[in-house]
mmCIF file of C-alpha atoms and ligand atoms in Angstrom:
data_model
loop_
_atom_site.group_PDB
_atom_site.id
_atom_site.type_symbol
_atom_site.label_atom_id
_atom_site.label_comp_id
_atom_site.label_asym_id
_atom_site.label_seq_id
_atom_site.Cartn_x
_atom_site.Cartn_y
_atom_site.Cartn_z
ATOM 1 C CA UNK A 109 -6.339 25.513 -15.487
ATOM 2 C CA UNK A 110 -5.459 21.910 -16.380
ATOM 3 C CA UNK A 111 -7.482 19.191 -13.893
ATOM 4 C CA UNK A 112 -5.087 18.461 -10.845
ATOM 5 C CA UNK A 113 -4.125 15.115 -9.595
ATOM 6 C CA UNK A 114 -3.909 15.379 -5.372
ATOM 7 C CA UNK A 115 -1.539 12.663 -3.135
ATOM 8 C CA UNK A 116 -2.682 12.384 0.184
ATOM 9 C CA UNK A 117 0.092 10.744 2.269
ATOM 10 C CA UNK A 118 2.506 11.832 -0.524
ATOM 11 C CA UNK A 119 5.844 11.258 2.347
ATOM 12 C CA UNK A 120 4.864 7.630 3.233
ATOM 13 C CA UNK A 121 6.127 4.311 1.430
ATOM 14 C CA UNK A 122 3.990 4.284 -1.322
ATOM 15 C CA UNK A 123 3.852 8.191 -1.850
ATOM 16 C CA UNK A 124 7.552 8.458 -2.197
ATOM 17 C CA UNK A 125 7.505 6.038 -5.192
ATOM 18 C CA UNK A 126 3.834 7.323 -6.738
ATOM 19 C CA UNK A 127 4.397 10.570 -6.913
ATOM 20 C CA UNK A 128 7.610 10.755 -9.077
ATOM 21 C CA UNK A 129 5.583 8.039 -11.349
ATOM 22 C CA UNK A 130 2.310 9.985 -11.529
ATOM 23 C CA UNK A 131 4.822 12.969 -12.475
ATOM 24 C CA UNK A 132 6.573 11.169 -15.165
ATOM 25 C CA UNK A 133 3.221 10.494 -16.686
ATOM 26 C CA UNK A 134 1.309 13.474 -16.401
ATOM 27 C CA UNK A 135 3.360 16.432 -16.179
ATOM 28 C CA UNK A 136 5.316 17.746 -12.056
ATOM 29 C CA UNK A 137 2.612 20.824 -12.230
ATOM 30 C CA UNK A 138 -0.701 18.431 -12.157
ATOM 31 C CA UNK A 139 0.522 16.229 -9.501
ATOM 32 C CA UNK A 140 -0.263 18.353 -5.744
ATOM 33 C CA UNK A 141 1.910 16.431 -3.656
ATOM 34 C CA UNK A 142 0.496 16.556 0.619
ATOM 35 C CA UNK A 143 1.159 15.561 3.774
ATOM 36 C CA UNK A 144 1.411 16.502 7.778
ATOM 37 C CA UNK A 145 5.006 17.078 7.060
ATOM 38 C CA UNK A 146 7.171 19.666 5.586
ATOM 39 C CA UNK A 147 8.278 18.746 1.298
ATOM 40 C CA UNK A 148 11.495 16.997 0.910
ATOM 41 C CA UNK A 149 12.204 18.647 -2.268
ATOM 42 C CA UNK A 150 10.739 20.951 -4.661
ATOM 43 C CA UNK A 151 10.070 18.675 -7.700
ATOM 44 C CA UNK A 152 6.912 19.781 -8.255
ATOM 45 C CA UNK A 153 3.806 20.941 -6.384
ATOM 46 C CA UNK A 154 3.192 20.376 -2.429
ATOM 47 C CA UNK A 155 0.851 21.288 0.116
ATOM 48 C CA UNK A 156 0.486 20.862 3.872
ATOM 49 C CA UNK A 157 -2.526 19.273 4.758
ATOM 50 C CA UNK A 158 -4.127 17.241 7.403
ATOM 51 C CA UNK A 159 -6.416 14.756 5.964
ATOM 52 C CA UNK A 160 -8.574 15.084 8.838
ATOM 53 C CA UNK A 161 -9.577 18.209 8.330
ATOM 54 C CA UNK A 162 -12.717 18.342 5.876
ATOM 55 C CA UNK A 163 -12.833 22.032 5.052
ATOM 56 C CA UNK A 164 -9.219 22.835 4.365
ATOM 57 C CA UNK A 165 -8.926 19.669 2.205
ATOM 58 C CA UNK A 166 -12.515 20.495 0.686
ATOM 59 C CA UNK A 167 -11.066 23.654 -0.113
ATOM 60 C CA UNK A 168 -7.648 22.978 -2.020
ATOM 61 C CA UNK A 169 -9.515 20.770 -4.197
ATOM 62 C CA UNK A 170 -11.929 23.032 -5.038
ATOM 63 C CA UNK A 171 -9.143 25.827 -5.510
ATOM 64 C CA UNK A 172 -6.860 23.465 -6.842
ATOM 65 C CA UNK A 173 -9.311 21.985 -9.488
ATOM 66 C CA UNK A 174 -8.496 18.335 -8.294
ATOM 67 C CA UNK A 175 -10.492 15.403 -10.062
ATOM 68 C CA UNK A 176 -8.329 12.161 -8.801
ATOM 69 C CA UNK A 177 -7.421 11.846 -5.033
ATOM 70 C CA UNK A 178 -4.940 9.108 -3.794
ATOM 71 C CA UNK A 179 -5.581 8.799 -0.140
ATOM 72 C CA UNK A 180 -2.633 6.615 0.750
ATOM 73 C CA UNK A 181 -2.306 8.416 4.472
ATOM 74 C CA UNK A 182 -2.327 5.665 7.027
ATOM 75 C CA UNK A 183 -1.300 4.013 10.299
ATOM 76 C CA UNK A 184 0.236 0.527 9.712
ATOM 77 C CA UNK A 185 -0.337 -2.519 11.551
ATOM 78 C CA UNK A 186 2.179 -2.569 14.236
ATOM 79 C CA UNK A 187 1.626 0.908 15.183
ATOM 80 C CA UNK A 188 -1.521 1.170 15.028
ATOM 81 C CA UNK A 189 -1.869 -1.350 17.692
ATOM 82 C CA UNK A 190 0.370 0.863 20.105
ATOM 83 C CA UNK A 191 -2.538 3.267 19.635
ATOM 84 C CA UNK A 192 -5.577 2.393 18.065
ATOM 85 C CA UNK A 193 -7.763 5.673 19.012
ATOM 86 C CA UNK A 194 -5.412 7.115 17.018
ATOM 87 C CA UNK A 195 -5.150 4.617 14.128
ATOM 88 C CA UNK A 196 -9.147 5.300 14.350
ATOM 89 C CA UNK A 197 -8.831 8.850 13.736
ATOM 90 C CA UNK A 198 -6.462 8.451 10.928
ATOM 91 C CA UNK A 199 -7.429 5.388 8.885
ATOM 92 C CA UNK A 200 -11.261 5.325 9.287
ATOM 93 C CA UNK A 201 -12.356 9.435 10.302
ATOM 94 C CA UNK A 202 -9.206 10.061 7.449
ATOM 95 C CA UNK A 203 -11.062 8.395 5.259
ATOM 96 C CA UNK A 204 -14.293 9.188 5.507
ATOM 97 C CA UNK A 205 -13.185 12.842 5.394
ATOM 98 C CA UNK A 206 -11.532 11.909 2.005
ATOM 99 C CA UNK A 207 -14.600 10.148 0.516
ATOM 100 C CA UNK A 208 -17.002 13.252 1.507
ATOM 101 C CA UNK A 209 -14.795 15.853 -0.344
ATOM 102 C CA UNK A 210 -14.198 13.450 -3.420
ATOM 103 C CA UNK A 211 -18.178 12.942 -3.272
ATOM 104 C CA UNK A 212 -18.936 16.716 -3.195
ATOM 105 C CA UNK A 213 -16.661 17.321 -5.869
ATOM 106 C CA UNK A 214 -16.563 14.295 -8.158
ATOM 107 C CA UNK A 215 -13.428 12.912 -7.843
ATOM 108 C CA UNK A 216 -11.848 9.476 -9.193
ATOM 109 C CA UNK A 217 -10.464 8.330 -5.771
ATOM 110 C CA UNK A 218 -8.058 5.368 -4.973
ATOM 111 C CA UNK A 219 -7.677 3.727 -1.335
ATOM 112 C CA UNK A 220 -4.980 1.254 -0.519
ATOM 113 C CA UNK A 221 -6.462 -2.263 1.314
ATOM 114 C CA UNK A 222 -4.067 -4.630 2.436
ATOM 115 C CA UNK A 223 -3.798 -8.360 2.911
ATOM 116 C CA UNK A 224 -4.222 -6.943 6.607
ATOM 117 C CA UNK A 225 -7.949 -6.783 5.488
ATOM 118 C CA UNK A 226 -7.799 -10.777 6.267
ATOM 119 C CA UNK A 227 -8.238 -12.619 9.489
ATOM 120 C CA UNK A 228 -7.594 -16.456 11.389
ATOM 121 C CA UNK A 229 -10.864 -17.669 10.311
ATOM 122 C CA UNK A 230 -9.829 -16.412 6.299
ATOM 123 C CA UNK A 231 -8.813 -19.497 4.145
ATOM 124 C CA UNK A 232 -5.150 -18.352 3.935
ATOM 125 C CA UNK A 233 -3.003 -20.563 0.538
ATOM 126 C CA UNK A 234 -4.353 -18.902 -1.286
ATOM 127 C CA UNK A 235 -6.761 -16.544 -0.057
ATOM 128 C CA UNK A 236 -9.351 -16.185 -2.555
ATOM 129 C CA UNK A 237 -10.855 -12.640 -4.106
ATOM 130 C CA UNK A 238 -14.599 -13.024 -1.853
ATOM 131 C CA UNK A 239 -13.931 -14.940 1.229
ATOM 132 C CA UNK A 240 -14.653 -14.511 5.359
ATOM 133 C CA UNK A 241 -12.440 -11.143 6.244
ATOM 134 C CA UNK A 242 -12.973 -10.607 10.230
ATOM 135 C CA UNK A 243 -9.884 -9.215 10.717
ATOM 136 C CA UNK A 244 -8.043 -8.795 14.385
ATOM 137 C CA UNK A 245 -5.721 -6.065 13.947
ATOM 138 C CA UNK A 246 -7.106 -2.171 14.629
ATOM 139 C CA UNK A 247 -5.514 -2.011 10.576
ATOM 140 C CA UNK A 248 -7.343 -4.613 9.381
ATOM 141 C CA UNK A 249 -10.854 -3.665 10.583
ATOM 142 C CA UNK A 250 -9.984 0.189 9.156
ATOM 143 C CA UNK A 251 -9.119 -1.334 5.800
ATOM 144 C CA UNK A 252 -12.213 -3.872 5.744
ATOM 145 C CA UNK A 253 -14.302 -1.024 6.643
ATOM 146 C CA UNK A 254 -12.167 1.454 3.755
ATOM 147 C CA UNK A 255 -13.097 -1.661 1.376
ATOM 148 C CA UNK A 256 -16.689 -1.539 2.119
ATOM 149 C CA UNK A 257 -16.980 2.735 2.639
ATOM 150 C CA UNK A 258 -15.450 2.997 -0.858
ATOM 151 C CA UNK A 259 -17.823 -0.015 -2.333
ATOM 152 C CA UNK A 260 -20.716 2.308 -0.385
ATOM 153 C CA UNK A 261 -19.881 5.534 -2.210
ATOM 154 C CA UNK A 262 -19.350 3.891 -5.691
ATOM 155 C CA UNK A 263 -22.961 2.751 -5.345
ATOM 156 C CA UNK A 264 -24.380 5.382 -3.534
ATOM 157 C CA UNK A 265 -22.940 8.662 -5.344
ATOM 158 C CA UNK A 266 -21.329 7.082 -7.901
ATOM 159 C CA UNK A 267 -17.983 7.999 -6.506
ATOM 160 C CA UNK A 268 -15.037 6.016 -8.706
ATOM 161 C CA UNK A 269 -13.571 4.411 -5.764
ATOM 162 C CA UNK A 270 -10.815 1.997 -6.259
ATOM 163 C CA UNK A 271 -8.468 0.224 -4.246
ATOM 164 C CA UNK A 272 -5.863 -2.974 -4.239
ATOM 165 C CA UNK A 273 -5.311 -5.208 -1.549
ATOM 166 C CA UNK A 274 -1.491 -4.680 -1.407
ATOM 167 C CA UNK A 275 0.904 -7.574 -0.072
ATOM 168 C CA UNK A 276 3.935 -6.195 2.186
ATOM 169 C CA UNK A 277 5.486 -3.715 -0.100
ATOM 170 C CA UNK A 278 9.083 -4.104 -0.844
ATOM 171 C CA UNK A 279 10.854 -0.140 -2.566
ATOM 172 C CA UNK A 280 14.933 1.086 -1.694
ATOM 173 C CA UNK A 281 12.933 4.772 -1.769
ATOM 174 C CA UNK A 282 11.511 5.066 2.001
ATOM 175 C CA UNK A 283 10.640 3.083 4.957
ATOM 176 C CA UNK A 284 7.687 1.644 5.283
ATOM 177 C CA UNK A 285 7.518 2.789 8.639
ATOM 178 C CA UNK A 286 5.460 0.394 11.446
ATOM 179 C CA UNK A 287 4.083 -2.653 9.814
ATOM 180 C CA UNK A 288 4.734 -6.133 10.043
ATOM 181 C CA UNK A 289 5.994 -6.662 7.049
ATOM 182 C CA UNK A 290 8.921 -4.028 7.442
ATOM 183 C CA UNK A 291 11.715 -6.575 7.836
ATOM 184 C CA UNK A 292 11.305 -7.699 4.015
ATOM 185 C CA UNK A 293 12.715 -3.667 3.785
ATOM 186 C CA UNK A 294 15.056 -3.444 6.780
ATOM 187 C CA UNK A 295 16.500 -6.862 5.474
ATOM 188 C CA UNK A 296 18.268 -5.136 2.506
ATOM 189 C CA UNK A 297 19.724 -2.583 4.381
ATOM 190 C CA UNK A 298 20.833 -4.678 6.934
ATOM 191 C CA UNK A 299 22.657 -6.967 4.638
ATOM 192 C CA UNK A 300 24.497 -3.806 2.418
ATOM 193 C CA UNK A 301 25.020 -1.614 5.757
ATOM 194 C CA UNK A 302 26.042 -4.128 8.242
ATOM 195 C CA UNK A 303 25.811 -7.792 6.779
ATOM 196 C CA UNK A 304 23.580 -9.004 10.238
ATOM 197 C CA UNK A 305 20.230 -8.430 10.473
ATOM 198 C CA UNK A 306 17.818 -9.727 13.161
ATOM 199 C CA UNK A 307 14.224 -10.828 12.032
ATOM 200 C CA UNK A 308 11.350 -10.072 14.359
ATOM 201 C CA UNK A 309 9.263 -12.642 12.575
ATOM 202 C CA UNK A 310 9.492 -16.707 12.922
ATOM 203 C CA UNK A 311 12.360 -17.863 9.899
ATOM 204 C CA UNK A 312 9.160 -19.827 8.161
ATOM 205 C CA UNK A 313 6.615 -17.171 8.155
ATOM 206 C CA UNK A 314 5.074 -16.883 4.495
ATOM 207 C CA UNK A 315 3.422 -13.889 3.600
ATOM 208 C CA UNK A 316 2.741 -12.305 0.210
ATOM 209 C CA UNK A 317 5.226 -9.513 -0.613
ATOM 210 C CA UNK A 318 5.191 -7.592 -4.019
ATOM 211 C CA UNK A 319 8.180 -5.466 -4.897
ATOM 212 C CA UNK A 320 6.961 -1.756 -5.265
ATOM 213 C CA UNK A 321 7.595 -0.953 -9.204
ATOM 214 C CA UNK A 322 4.301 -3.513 -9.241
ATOM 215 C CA UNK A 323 2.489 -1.986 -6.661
ATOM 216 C CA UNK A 324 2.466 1.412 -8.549
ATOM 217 C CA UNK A 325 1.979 -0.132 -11.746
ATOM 218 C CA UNK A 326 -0.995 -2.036 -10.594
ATOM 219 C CA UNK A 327 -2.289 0.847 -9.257
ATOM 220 C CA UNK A 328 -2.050 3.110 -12.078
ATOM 221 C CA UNK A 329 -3.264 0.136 -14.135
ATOM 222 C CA UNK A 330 -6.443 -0.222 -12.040
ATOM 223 C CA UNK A 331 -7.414 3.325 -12.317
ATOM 224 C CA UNK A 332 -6.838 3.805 -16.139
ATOM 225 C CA UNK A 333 -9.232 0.445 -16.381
ATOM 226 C CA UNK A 334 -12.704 0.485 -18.002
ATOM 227 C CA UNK A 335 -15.032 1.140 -14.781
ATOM 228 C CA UNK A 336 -17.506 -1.118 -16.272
ATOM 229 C CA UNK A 337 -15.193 -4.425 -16.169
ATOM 230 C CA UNK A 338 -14.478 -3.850 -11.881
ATOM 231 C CA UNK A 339 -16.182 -6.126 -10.328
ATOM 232 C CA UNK A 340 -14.741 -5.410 -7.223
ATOM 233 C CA UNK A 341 -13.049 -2.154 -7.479
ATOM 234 C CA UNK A 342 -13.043 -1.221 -4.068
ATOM 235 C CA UNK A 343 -10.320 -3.979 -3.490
ATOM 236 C CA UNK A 344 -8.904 -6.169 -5.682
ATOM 237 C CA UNK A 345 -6.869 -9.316 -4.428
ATOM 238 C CA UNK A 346 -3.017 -8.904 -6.281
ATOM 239 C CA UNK A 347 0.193 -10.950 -5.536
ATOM 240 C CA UNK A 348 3.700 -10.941 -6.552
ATOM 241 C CA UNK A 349 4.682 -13.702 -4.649
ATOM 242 C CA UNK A 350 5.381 -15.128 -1.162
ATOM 243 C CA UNK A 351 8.161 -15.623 0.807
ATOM 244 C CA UNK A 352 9.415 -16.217 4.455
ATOM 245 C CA UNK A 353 12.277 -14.394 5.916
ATOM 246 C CA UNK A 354 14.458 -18.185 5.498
ATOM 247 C CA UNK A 355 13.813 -17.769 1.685
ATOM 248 C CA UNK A 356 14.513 -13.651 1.230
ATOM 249 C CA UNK A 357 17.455 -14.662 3.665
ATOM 250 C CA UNK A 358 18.705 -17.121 1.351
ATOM 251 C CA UNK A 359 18.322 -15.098 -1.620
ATOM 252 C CA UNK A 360 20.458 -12.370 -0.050
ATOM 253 C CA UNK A 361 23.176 -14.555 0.723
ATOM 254 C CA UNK A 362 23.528 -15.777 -2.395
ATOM 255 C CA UNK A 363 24.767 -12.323 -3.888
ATOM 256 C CA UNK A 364 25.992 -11.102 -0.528
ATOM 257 C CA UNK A 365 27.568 -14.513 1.198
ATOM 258 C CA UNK A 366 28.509 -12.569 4.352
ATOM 259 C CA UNK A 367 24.945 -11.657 5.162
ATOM 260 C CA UNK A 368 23.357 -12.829 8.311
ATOM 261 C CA UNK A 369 20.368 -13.096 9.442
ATOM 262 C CA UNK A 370 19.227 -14.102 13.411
ATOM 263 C CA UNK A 371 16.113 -14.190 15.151
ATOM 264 C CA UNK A 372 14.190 -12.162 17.756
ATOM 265 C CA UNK A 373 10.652 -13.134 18.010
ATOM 266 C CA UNK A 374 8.199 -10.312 18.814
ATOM 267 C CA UNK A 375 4.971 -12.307 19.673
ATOM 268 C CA UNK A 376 2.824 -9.197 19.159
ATOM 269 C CA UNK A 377 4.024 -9.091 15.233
ATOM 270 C CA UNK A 378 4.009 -12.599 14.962
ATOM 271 C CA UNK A 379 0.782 -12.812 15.923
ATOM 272 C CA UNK A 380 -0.617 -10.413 13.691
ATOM 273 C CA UNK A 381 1.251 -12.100 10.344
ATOM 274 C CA UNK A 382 0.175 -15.535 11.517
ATOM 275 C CA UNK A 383 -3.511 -13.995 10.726
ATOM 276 C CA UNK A 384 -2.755 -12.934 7.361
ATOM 277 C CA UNK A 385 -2.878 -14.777 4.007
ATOM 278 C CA UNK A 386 0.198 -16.721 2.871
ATOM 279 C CA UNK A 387 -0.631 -15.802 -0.815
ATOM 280 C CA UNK A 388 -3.732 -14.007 -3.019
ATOM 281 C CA UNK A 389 -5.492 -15.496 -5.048
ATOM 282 C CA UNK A 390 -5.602 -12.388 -7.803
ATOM 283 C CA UNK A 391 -7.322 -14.060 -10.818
ATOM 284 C CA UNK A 392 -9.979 -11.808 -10.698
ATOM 285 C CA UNK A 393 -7.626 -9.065 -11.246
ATOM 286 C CA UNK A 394 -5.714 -10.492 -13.805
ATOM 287 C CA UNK A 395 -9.591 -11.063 -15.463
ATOM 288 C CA UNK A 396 -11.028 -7.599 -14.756
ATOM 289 C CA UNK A 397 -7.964 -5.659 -15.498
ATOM 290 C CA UNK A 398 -4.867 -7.647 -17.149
ATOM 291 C CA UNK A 399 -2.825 -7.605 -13.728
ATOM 292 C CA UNK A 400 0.123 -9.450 -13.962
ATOM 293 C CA UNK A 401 3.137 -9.691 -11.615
ATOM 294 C CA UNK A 402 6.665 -8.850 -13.187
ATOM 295 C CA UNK A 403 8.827 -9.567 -9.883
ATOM 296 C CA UNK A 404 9.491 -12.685 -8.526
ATOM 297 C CA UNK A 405 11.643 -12.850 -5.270
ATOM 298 C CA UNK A 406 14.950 -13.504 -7.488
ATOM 299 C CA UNK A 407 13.966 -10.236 -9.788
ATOM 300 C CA UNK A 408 13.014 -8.025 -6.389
ATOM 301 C CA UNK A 409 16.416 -9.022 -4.332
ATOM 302 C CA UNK A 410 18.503 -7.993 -7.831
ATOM 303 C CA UNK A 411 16.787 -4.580 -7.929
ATOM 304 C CA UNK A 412 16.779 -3.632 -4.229
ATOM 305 C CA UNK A 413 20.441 -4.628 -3.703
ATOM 306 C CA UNK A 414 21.025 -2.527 -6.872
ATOM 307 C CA UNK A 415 19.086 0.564 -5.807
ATOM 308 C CA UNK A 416 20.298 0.660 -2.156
ATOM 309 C CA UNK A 417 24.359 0.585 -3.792
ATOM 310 C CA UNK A 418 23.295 2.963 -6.126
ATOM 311 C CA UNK A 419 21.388 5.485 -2.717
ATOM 312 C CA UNK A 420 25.458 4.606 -1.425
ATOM 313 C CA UNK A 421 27.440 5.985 -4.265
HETATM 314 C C1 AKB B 551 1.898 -3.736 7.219
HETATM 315 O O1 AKB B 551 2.746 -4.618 7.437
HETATM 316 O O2 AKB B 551 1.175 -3.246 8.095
HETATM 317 C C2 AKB B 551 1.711 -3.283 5.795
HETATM 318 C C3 AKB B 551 0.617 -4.040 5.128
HETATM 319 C C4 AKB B 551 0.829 -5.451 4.744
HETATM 320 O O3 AKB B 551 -0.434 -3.508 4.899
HETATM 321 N N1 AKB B 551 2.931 -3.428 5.073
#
């Protein structure tokens, strides 16, 4: 039996775009697509399986003959603040539950970071690749402590751990589902669907955003790179490129002049995006592994307004 590729998480925002990708490139029958959840289709392999629990996952890989894990299963930001015992559970217990199985049976393993891995005291235009973390969110300390876990087991067991620090992720294919940076999503839909949309966030909030046909190339980029040129392969800094919810707005409005947009300030998610960077420094990914950026906020509002008509027709 050919060596299986496993998605943990394979439901959530970045799952719903990886797996069809890690499909195209490797064949539906090597890609084991799981989550809590029943499958939404049948394109290819999927299992039912709690992250959490060690033996049944430690088991399906061994059955399964799984070398590469993603673990993308996570709480975001603003809900894991509604219940951060929980968030706990998920994003750090998850994880460690992950990293034991892919030790055990020698797995290449990649773990999402976020700029949510960044705090107040972080230098934040632009937030360079080694720099103070101490984040404040129940999200961020689970990713800093994912970051360092990963970096652990890399030099510990020699597990090939790798991970990207991801900016808010912008895809038409599913809701992100609880962070802060949502509204660069709900934005879109807002403006095709009803032409009004109401921003939680502050109009001049900059944060870095990265339209999600880059996030899954950089990720499949990072883990076909040479191991030997990571520096930092637990988390590498990457940007596409910043924006406040004035400027996506504006960018709307100019293909769709009825859209709207009004604000609502939640303090709670303002707070927690007036912590994070306004924009990554990623030269050491562009050094390491050849990262570069194809959308810019012009080239991510063309494809998103394009792929949510297209979802209507
Ligand atoms: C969130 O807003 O929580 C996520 C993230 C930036 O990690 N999109």
């Amino acid at each position: 039996m050919e060596q299986q590729i496993l998605v943990i998480g394979a439901l959530g925002q970045i799952g719903s775009d990886l797996v069809p990708a890690l499909r195209r490139l490797y064949g539906a029958s090597r890609v084991i697509a799981s989550d809590v959840k029943p499958a939404r289709d049948d394109e290819g392999p999927y299992v039912m399986q709690d992250c959490t629990d060690g033996a049944s996952l430690a088991e399906l890989v061994r059955r399964s003959r799984v070398k590469v894990i993603y673990h993308l299963a996570a709480m975001l930001s603003a809900t894991a603040e509604k219940d951060p015992q929980q968030a706990w559970r998920l994003n750090v217990d998850g994880l460690y539950t992950v990293l034991e199985v892919a030790r055990i049976h020698q797995c290449q393993i990649f773990v999402p970071s976020s700029i949510a891995a960044f705090g107040p005291e972080t230098p934040r235009d632009p937030t360079p690749q080694i720099t103070i973390q101490r984040p404040t969110t129940i999200y961020g300390i689970s990713k800093v402590i994912g970051e360092l876990l990963c970096a652990y087991y890399a030099t510990r067991y020699n597990v090939d751990a790798r991970g990207l620090r991801f900016p808010g992720l912008i895809s038409a294919t599913a809701p992100p589902g609880g962070g802060t940076t949502d509204y660069a999503v709900e934005i879109f839909h807002a403006a095709l669907e009803t032409g009004a949309y109401t921003c939680y966030l502050r109009p001049d909030t900059r944060l870095p955003l990265m339209y999600m046909a880059d996030g899954i190339r950089a990720i499949l980029e990072l883990m076909a790179a040479d191991r030997s040129r990571l520096r930092y392969a637990s988390a590498y800094n990457i940007q596409g490129f910043s924006a406040t919810p004035a400027e996506l707005a504006a960018a709307i409005a100019r293909r769709i002049p009825h859209a709207q947009i009004t604000y609502d300030i939640q303090p709670d998610r303002q707070a927690i995006a007036d912590s994070w960077p306004r924009a990554l420094d990623d030269s050491a990914a562009r050094e390491d592994w050849g990262w570069r950026p194809q959308y810019d906020l012009e080239a991510t509002v063309d494809e998103m307004l394009n792929a949510i008509r297209c979802q209507h027709t």
